[in-house]
Coordinates of C-alpha atoms in Angstrom, one line a residue:
X93 CA 0.8 35.6 -19.9
X94 CA 4.5 35.6 -20.6
X95 CA 4.3 34.9 -24.3
X96 CA 1.8 34.5 -27.1
X97 CA 3.7 31.5 -28.4
X98 CA 4.5 28.4 -26.4
X99 CA 5.4 24.7 -27.0
X100 CA 3.6 21.5 -25.9
X101 CA 5.6 18.7 -24.4
X102 CA 5.3 16.8 -27.7
X103 CA 6.7 19.7 -29.6
X104 CA 9.6 20.1 -27.1
X105 CA 10.4 16.4 -27.5
X106 CA 10.6 16.7 -31.3
X107 CA 12.7 19.9 -31.1
X108 CA 15.2 18.4 -28.6
X109 CA 15.1 14.9 -30.2
X110 CA 14.3 13.3 -26.9
X111 CA 11.4 11.3 -25.5
X112 CA 8.3 12.9 -24.1
X113 CA 9.1 11.1 -20.8
X114 CA 12.4 12.9 -20.7
X115 CA 10.6 16.2 -21.2
X116 CA 8.4 15.5 -18.3
X117 CA 11.4 14.6 -16.2
X118 CA 13.0 17.9 -17.0
X119 CA 9.9 19.8 -16.1
X120 CA 9.5 17.7 -12.9
X121 CA 13.0 18.5 -11.8
X122 CA 12.5 22.2 -12.4
X123 CA 15.1 22.4 -15.2
X124 CA 12.6 23.4 -17.9
X125 CA 10.2 26.0 -16.6
X126 CA 6.6 25.3 -17.6
X127 CA 3.0 26.3 -16.9
X128 CA -0.3 24.7 -17.3
X129 CA -3.0 25.6 -19.9
X130 CA -6.0 23.5 -19.3
X131 CA -4.6 19.9 -19.0
X132 CA -1.5 20.7 -21.1
X133 CA 1.9 21.7 -19.9
X134 CA 3.4 24.6 -22.0
X135 CA 6.9 25.9 -22.3
X136 CA 7.8 29.4 -23.5
X137 CA 10.4 29.8 -26.3
X138 CA 12.7 31.9 -24.1
X139 CA 12.8 29.2 -21.5
X140 CA 13.5 26.5 -24.1
X141 CA 16.4 28.6 -25.5
X142 CA 17.7 29.3 -22.0
X143 CA 17.7 25.6 -21.2
X144 CA 19.5 24.8 -24.5
X145 CA 22.2 27.4 -23.8
X146 CA 22.7 26.1 -20.2
X147 CA 23.1 22.6 -21.4
X148 CA 25.3 22.9 -24.4
X149 CA 27.8 20.1 -24.2
X150 CA 26.2 18.6 -21.0
X151 CA 24.9 15.1 -21.1
X152 CA 21.4 14.4 -19.7
X153 CA 22.8 12.6 -16.7
X154 CA 24.8 15.8 -15.8
X155 CA 21.9 18.2 -15.9
X156 CA 22.0 21.1 -13.3
X157 CA 20.0 20.9 -10.1
X158 CA 17.6 23.4 -8.5
X159 CA 20.6 25.0 -6.8
X160 CA 22.4 26.0 -10.0
X161 CA 19.5 26.4 -12.4
X162 CA 19.2 30.1 -13.4
X163 CA 15.5 29.7 -14.2
X164 CA 14.7 28.6 -10.6
X165 CA 16.8 31.0 -8.6
X166 CA 15.1 33.5 -6.3
X167 CA 15.8 37.1 -7.3
X168 CA 16.7 36.1 -10.9
X169 CA 15.8 38.6 -13.6
X170 CA 12.2 38.4 -14.6
X171 CA 10.7 36.8 -17.7
X172 CA 9.0 39.4 -19.9
X173 CA 8.8 41.8 -17.0
X174 CA 7.3 39.2 -14.7
X175 CA 9.0 38.0 -11.5
X176 CA 9.5 34.2 -11.3
X177 CA 7.8 32.8 -8.3
X178 CA 9.1 29.3 -7.4
X179 CA 6.6 26.9 -5.8
X180 CA 8.1 23.7 -4.6
X181 CA 6.4 20.3 -4.0
X182 CA 4.7 17.5 -5.9
X183 CA 1.0 17.6 -4.9
X184 CA -1.6 18.3 -7.6
X185 CA -3.0 21.0 -5.4
X186 CA 0.1 23.0 -6.1
X187 CA -0.4 22.9 -9.8
X188 CA -3.9 24.3 -9.2
X189 CA -2.5 27.0 -6.9
X190 CA 0.0 28.0 -9.5
X191 CA -2.8 28.4 -12.1
X192 CA -4.7 30.7 -9.7
X193 CA -1.6 32.7 -8.8
X194 CA -0.9 33.3 -12.5
X195 CA -4.4 34.4 -13.2
X196 CA -5.0 36.6 -10.1
X197 CA -1.7 38.0 -9.0
X198 CA -0.1 40.8 -11.0
X199 CA 3.6 41.0 -11.7
X200 CA 4.5 37.3 -11.0
X201 CA 5.1 34.2 -13.1
X202 CA 4.6 30.9 -11.1
X203 CA 7.3 28.2 -11.7
X204 CA 7.0 24.7 -10.3
X205 CA 9.9 22.9 -8.8
X206 CA 9.1 19.2 -7.9
X207 CA 11.3 19.0 -4.7
X208 CA 10.7 17.1 -1.5
X209 CA 9.6 18.7 1.7
X210 CA 13.0 18.9 3.5
X211 CA 14.9 19.9 0.4
X212 CA 12.2 22.6 -0.2
X213 CA 12.9 24.2 3.2
X214 CA 16.6 24.1 2.6
X215 CA 16.1 25.7 -0.8
X216 CA 14.1 28.5 0.9
X217 CA 17.0 29.0 3.4
X218 CA 19.3 29.3 0.5
X219 CA 17.1 31.9 -1.2
X220 CA 16.1 29.6 -4.1
X221 CA 12.4 29.3 -3.6
X222 CA 9.4 31.5 -2.7
X223 CA 6.5 29.2 -1.7
X224 CA 7.6 26.0 0.0
X225 CA 5.2 23.1 0.6
X226 CA 6.0 20.7 3.4
X227 CA 4.6 17.7 5.3
X228 CA 7.3 16.7 7.8
X229 CA 6.4 14.8 10.9
X230 CA 8.4 15.4 14.1
X231 CA 8.0 12.1 15.9
X232 CA 8.9 13.4 19.3
X233 CA 6.1 16.0 19.4
X234 CA 3.6 14.6 16.9
X235 CA 3.7 18.0 15.3
X236 CA 3.8 18.6 11.6
X237 CA 6.2 21.0 9.9
X238 CA 6.7 23.7 12.5
X239 CA 9.6 22.1 14.4
X240 CA 11.5 21.8 11.1
X241 CA 10.7 25.3 10.0
X242 CA 11.8 26.8 13.2
X243 CA 15.1 25.0 13.1
X244 CA 15.9 25.7 9.4
X245 CA 14.6 29.3 9.1
X246 CA 16.3 30.7 12.2
X247 CA 16.6 34.5 12.0
X248 CA 14.0 34.8 9.2
X249 CA 10.5 36.3 9.3
X250 CA 8.0 34.0 7.7
X251 CA 4.4 32.9 7.5
X252 CA 3.1 29.3 7.6
X253 CA -0.4 28.7 6.2
X254 CA -2.3 25.4 5.8
X255 CA -3.0 24.2 2.3
X256 CA -4.8 21.0 3.2
X257 CA -4.7 17.7 5.2
X258 CA -4.6 14.2 3.7
X259 CA -4.3 10.6 4.8
X260 CA -0.9 8.8 4.7
X261 CA -0.3 5.2 5.4
X262 CA 0.6 1.8 3.8
X263 CA 0.2 0.7 0.3
X264 CA -0.2 -3.1 0.4
X265 CA -1.2 -5.9 -1.9
X266 CA -5.0 -6.4 -2.4
X267 CA -6.5 -8.2 0.5
X268 CA -3.5 -7.3 2.7
X269 CA -2.2 -10.9 2.8
X270 CA 0.6 -10.0 5.3
X271 CA -1.9 -8.3 7.7
X272 CA 0.0 -5.0 8.0
X273 CA -2.1 -2.7 10.1
X274 CA 0.4 -0.5 12.0
X275 CA 3.9 0.9 12.1
X276 CA 5.2 -1.9 14.4
X277 CA 4.3 -4.4 11.6
X278 CA 7.2 -3.0 9.6
X279 CA 9.3 -5.3 11.8
X280 CA 7.8 -8.3 10.0
X281 CA 10.7 -10.6 9.0
X282 CA 11.6 -10.5 5.3
X283 CA 9.3 -7.5 4.6
X284 CA 10.1 -5.8 1.2
X285 CA 9.5 -2.1 1.1
X286 CA 9.3 0.5 -1.7
X287 CA 10.8 3.7 -0.3
X288 CA 10.9 7.4 -1.2
X289 CA 13.9 9.6 -1.6
X290 CA 15.7 11.3 1.2
X291 CA 14.2 14.6 2.1
X292 CA 10.7 13.7 1.1
X293 CA 7.9 13.9 3.6
X294 CA 7.0 10.2 3.2
X295 CA 10.7 9.2 3.8
X296 CA 10.8 11.4 7.0
X297 CA 7.5 9.8 8.1
X298 CA 8.9 6.3 7.7
X299 CA 12.2 7.1 9.3
X300 CA 10.5 8.7 12.3
X301 CA 8.2 5.7 12.8
X302 CA 11.1 3.3 12.5
X303 CA 13.0 5.3 15.2
X304 CA 9.9 5.5 17.5
X305 CA 9.3 1.7 17.2
X306 CA 12.9 0.7 17.7
X307 CA 13.3 -0.7 14.2
X308 CA 16.4 -0.5 12.0
X309 CA 16.3 0.4 8.3
X310 CA 18.4 -2.6 7.4
X311 CA 15.5 -4.8 8.6
X312 CA 13.6 -3.7 5.5
X313 CA 14.5 -5.3 2.2
X314 CA 14.6 -2.5 -0.5
X315 CA 15.0 0.4 2.0
X316 CA 17.9 1.9 -0.1
X317 CA 16.0 1.7 -3.4
X318 CA 14.2 5.0 -3.8
X319 CA 11.3 6.2 -5.8
X320 CA 10.8 9.9 -6.6
X321 CA 7.0 10.1 -6.0
X322 CA 4.0 8.4 -4.4
X323 CA 2.9 6.9 -7.7
X324 CA 6.3 5.2 -8.1
X325 CA 6.0 3.6 -4.7
X326 CA 2.4 2.5 -5.2
X327 CA 3.3 1.0 -8.6
X328 CA 6.1 -1.2 -7.1
X329 CA 3.6 -2.7 -4.6
X330 CA 1.0 -3.2 -7.4
X331 CA 3.6 -5.0 -9.5
X332 CA 4.5 -7.3 -6.7
X333 CA 8.0 -6.0 -6.4
X334 CA 7.4 -4.8 -2.8
X335 CA 5.1 -5.8 0.0
X336 CA 4.5 -2.3 1.4
X337 CA 5.1 1.3 0.7
X338 CA 4.5 4.6 2.5
X339 CA 2.4 7.3 0.8
X340 CA -0.8 9.2 0.4
X341 CA -4.3 7.7 -0.3
X342 CA -4.7 9.5 -3.7
X343 CA -1.9 7.5 -5.3
X344 CA -3.5 4.2 -4.3
X345 CA -6.7 5.1 -6.1
X346 CA -4.8 6.1 -9.2
X347 CA -2.6 3.0 -9.5
X348 CA -5.3 0.5 -8.5
X349 CA -4.8 -3.2 -7.7
X350 CA -3.6 -2.3 -4.2
X351 CA -5.2 -1.5 -0.8
X352 CA -4.5 1.6 1.3
X353 CA -4.2 1.4 5.1
X354 CA -4.6 4.9 6.6
X355 CA -2.4 5.5 9.6
X356 CA -2.0 9.2 10.0
X357 CA -3.5 12.5 8.8
X358 CA -0.7 14.7 7.7
X359 CA -0.8 18.5 7.5
X360 CA 0.3 20.0 4.3
X361 CA 1.5 23.6 4.8
X362 CA 2.9 26.4 2.7
X363 CA 5.8 28.5 3.9
X364 CA 6.7 32.0 2.7
X365 CA 9.4 34.5 3.8
X366 CA 7.9 37.9 4.9
X367 CA 9.9 40.5 3.0
X368 CA 8.9 43.8 1.6
X369 CA 8.9 42.6 -1.9
X370 CA 6.8 39.5 -1.0
X371 CA 4.0 41.2 0.9
X372 CA 1.7 41.9 -2.1
X373 CA 1.7 38.4 -3.5
X374 CA 1.5 36.8 -0.1
X375 CA -1.8 38.6 0.5
X376 CA -3.0 37.5 -2.9
X377 CA -2.1 33.9 -2.0
X378 CA -4.0 34.1 1.2
X379 CA -7.1 35.4 -0.7
X380 CA -6.8 32.5 -3.2
X381 CA -6.5 29.9 -0.5
X382 CA -9.6 31.2 1.3
X383 CA -11.7 31.7 -1.9
X384 CA -14.7 29.5 -2.6
X385 CA -13.5 28.9 -6.2
X386 CA -10.2 27.5 -5.1
X387 CA -11.7 25.3 -2.4
X388 CA -14.4 24.0 -4.8
X389 CA -11.7 22.9 -7.3
X390 CA -9.8 21.1 -4.5
X391 CA -13.0 19.5 -3.2
X392 CA -13.5 17.8 -6.5
X393 CA -10.3 15.8 -5.8
X394 CA -10.8 12.9 -3.4
X395 CA -8.7 12.6 -0.3
X396 CA -8.3 16.3 0.6
X397 CA -9.4 17.7 4.0
X398 CA -9.8 21.5 3.6
X399 CA -11.0 22.2 7.1
X400 CA -8.1 24.5 7.8
X401 CA -7.2 25.6 4.3
X402 CA -6.0 29.2 4.4
X403 CA -5.5 29.2 8.2
X404 CA -2.2 30.8 9.4
X405 CA -0.4 28.2 11.5
X406 CA 2.5 30.4 12.5
X407 CA 3.7 33.9 11.7
X408 CA 7.0 35.5 12.9

């Protein structure tokens, strides 16, 4: 471990005199590096001090992004002799993966950056991330991820490995009063949508389906109003503020009071650049993904299909 002393989110909130929700927001955006101990998120003193130094005189709405955050830059000096390993994406499986990496891989310290699929690939192209998660549908081919990876990582040597598959579809009001059963139903007049942010896999899925079905974004009320995660989208539908949202099945079961209409099984892959310095931890990652212990932990979470977990989808 990087330190014998660490702070809980409650302690960070008191020290910085901000709300606990703001602390979670900083962690989610990758601006305050953290790691998980059991069910608690912990922050090392050195990372807290680095955050404070970076943000002296900066208002919370002017915080740095992944691009200019020193704690999340590939190749940055290591923490306590450990190399930071930036893992992007929002799925719970990635938090579990980070825990296994920290426990079983020498010389690295996993850091989580909660970035959407397309932005994650762009961050890898820029040298800002190490393990990128992505679930991007190419509507023309029906293929997940590989068409985008091939276009964005031109000239790079990389490996793409499957993490899991999961159902994506509609969040609708209980009983599905508007009878929304397929993508073409998004053309229903007056339909209100709860949307994801640009660059997320769910946003790409929606935009591709609108394009394929000859629908225009401005036909959907609320299209420009963005939520940063699946739970936010599902919650808008549950609260009656939207008629439909696009997301994964797990969020519907967490939020409750809504129905989920499965429409597609999306492939959730991991991408890593094959460099000399990455080879050791890439092999460790593959062993973790293929291990019984890791798969058993994921199997305890409903909605995951682990049929191809650990399978190499493409290697260049």
